[in-house]
JSON list of C-alpha atoms in Angstrom, two decimals:
[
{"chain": "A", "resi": 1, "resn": "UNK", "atom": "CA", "xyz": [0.00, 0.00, 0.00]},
{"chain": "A", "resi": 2, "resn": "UNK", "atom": "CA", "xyz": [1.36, 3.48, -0.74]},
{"chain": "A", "resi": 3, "resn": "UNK", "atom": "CA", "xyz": [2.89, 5.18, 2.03]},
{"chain": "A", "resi": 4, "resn": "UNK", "atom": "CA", "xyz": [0.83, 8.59, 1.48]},
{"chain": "A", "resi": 5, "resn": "UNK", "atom": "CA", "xyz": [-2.37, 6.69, 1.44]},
{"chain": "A", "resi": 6, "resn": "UNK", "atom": "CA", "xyz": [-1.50, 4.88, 5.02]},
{"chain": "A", "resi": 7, "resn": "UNK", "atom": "CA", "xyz": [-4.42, 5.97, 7.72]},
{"chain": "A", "resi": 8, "resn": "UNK", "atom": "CA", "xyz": [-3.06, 6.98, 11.22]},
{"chain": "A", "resi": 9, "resn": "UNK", "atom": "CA", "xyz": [-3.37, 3.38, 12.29]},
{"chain": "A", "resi": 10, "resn": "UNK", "atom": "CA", "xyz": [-1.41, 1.63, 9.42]},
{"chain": "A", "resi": 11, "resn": "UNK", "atom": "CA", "xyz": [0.96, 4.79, 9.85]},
{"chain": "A", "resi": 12, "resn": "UNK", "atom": "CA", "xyz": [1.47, 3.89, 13.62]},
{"chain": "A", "resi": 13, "resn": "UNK", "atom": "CA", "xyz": [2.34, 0.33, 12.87]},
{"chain": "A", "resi": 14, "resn": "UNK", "atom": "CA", "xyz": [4.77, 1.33, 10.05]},
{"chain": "A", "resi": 15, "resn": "UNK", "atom": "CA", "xyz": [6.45, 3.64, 12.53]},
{"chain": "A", "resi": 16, "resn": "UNK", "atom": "CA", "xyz": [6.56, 0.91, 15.14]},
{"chain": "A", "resi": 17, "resn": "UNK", "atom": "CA", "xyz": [7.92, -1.47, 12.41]},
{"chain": "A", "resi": 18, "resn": "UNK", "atom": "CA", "xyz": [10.95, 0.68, 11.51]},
{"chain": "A", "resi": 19, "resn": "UNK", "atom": "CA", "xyz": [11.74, 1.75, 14.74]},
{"chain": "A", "resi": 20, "resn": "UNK", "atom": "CA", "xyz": [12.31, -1.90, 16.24]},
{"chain": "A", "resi": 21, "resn": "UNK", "atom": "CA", "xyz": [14.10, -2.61, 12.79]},
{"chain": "A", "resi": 22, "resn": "UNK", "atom": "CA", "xyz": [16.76, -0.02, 13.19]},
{"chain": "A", "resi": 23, "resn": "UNK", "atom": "CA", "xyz": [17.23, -1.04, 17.02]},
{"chain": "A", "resi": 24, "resn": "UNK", "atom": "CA", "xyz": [18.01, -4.23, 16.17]},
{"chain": "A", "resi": 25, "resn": "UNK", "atom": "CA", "xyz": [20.16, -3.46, 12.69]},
{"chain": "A", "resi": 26, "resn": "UNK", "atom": "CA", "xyz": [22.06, -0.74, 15.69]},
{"chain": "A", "resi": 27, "resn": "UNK", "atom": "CA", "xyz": [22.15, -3.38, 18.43]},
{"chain": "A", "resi": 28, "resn": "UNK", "atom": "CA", "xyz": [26.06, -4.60, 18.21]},
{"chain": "A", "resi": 29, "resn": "UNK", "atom": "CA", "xyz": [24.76, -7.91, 19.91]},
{"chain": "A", "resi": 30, "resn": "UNK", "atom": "CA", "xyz": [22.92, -8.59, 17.05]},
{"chain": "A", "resi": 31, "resn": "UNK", "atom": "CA", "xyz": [24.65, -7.44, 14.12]},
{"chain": "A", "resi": 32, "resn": "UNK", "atom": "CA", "xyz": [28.24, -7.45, 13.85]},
{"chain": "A", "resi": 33, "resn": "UNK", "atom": "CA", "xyz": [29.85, -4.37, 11.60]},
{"chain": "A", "resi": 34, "resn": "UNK", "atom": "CA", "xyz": [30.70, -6.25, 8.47]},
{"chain": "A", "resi": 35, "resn": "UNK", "atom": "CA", "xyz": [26.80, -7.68, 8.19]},
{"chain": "A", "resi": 36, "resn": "UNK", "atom": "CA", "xyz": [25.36, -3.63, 9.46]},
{"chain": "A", "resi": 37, "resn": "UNK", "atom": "CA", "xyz": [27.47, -2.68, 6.12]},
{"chain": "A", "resi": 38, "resn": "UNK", "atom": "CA", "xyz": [26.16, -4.99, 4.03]},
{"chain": "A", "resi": 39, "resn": "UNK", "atom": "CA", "xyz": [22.51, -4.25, 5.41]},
{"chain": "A", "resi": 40, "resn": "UNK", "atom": "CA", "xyz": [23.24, -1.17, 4.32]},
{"chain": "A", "resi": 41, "resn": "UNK", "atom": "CA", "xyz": [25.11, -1.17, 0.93]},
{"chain": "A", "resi": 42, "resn": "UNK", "atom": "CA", "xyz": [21.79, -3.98, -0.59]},
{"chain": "A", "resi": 43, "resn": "UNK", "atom": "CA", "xyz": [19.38, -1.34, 0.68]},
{"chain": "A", "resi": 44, "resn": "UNK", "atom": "CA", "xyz": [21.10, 1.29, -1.08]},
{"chain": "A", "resi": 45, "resn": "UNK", "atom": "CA", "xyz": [21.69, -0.77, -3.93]},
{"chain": "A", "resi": 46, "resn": "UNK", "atom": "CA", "xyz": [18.01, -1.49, -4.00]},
{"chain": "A", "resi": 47, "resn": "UNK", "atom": "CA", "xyz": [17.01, 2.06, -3.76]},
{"chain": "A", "resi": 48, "resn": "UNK", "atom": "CA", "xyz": [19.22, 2.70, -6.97]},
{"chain": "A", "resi": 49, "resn": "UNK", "atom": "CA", "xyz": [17.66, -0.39, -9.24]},
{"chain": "A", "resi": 50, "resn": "UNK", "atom": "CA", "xyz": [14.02, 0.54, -8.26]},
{"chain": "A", "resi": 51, "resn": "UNK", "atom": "CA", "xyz": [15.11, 4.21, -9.49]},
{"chain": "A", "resi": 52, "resn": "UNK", "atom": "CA", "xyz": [15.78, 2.95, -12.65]},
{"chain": "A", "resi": 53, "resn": "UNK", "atom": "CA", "xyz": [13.35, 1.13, -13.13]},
{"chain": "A", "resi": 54, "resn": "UNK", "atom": "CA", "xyz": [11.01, 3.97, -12.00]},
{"chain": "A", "resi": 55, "resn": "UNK", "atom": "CA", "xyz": [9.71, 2.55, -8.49]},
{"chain": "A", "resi": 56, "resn": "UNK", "atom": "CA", "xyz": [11.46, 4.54, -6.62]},
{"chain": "A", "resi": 57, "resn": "UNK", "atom": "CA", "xyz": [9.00, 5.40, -4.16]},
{"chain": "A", "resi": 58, "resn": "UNK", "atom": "CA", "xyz": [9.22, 7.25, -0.87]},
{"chain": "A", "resi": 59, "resn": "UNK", "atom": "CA", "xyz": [10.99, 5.29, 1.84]},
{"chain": "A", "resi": 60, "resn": "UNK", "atom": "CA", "xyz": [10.22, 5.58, 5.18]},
{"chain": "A", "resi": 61, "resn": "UNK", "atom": "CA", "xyz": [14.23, 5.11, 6.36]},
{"chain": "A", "resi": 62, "resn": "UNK", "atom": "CA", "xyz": [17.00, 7.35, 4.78]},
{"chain": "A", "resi": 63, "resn": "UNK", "atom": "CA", "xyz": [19.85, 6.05, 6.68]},
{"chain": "A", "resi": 64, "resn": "UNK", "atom": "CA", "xyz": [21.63, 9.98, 5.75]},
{"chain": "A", "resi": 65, "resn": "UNK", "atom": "CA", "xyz": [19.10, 11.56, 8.16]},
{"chain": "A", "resi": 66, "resn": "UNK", "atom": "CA", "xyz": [19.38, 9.01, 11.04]},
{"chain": "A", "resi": 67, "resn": "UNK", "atom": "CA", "xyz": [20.34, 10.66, 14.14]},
{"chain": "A", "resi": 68, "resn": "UNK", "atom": "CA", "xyz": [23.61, 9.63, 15.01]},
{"chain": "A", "resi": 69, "resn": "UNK", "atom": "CA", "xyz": [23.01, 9.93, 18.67]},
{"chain": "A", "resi": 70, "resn": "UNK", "atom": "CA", "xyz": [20.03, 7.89, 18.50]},
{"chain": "A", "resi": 71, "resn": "UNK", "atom": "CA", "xyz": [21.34, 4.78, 16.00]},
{"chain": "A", "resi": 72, "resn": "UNK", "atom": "CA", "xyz": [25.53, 5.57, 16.37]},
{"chain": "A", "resi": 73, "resn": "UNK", "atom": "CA", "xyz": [26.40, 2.04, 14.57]},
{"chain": "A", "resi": 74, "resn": "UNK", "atom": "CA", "xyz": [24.01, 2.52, 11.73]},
{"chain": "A", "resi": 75, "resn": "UNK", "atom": "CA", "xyz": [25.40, 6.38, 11.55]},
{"chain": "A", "resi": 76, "resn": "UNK", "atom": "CA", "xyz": [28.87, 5.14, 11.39]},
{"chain": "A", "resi": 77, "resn": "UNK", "atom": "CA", "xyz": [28.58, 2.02, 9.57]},
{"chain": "A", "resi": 78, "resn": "UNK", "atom": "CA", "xyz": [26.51, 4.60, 6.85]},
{"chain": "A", "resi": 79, "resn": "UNK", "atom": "CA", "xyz": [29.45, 6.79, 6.80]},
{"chain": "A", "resi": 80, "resn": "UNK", "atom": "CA", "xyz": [32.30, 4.63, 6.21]},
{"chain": "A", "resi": 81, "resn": "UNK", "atom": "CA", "xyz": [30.30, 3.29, 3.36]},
{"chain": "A", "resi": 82, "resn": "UNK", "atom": "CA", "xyz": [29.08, 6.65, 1.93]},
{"chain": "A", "resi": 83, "resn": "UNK", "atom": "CA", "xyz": [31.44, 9.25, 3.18]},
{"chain": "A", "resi": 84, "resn": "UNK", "atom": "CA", "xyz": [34.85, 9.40, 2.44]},
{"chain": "A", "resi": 85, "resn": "UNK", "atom": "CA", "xyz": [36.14, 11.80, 5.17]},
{"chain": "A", "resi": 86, "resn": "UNK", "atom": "CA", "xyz": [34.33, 9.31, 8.18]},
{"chain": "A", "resi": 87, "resn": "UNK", "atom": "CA", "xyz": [36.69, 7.94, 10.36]}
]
């Protein structure tokens, strides 16, 4: 179903959804560095095919915007892979 056409309850779940998936992609007891990374790179990869294709649709997660003080592993893990000055 399309994201803008989500009613507060669908919307609530979505939100819910995402927010224990990036927990657990941030917990270091459940994902190791290496396999955060490669999370990472197949979303992004995925985001790139769908473009062009044309299904790029909005996403709810832009791993750019995360806070970094609220998901630090996913932050850094986003950096090293995107950003070349990251440490």
């Amino acid at each position: 179903k399309s994201f803008d056409n989500m009613d507060q309850n669908q919307l609530a779940v979505y939100n819910a959804i995402t927010a224990y998936a990036l927990s657990m992609l941030d917990d270091k007891d459940v994902f190791g560095n290496k396999t955060r990374q490669e999370i990472i790179r197949g979303f992004s990869e995925q985001r790139r095919r769908d473009e062009k294709r044309g299904y790029d649709a909005r996403r709810r997660v832009s791993f750019s915007e995360l806070d970094p003080d609220t998901y630090p592993r996913i932050s850094k893990a986003f950096n090293k892979l995107f950003n070349k000055d990251a440490e």
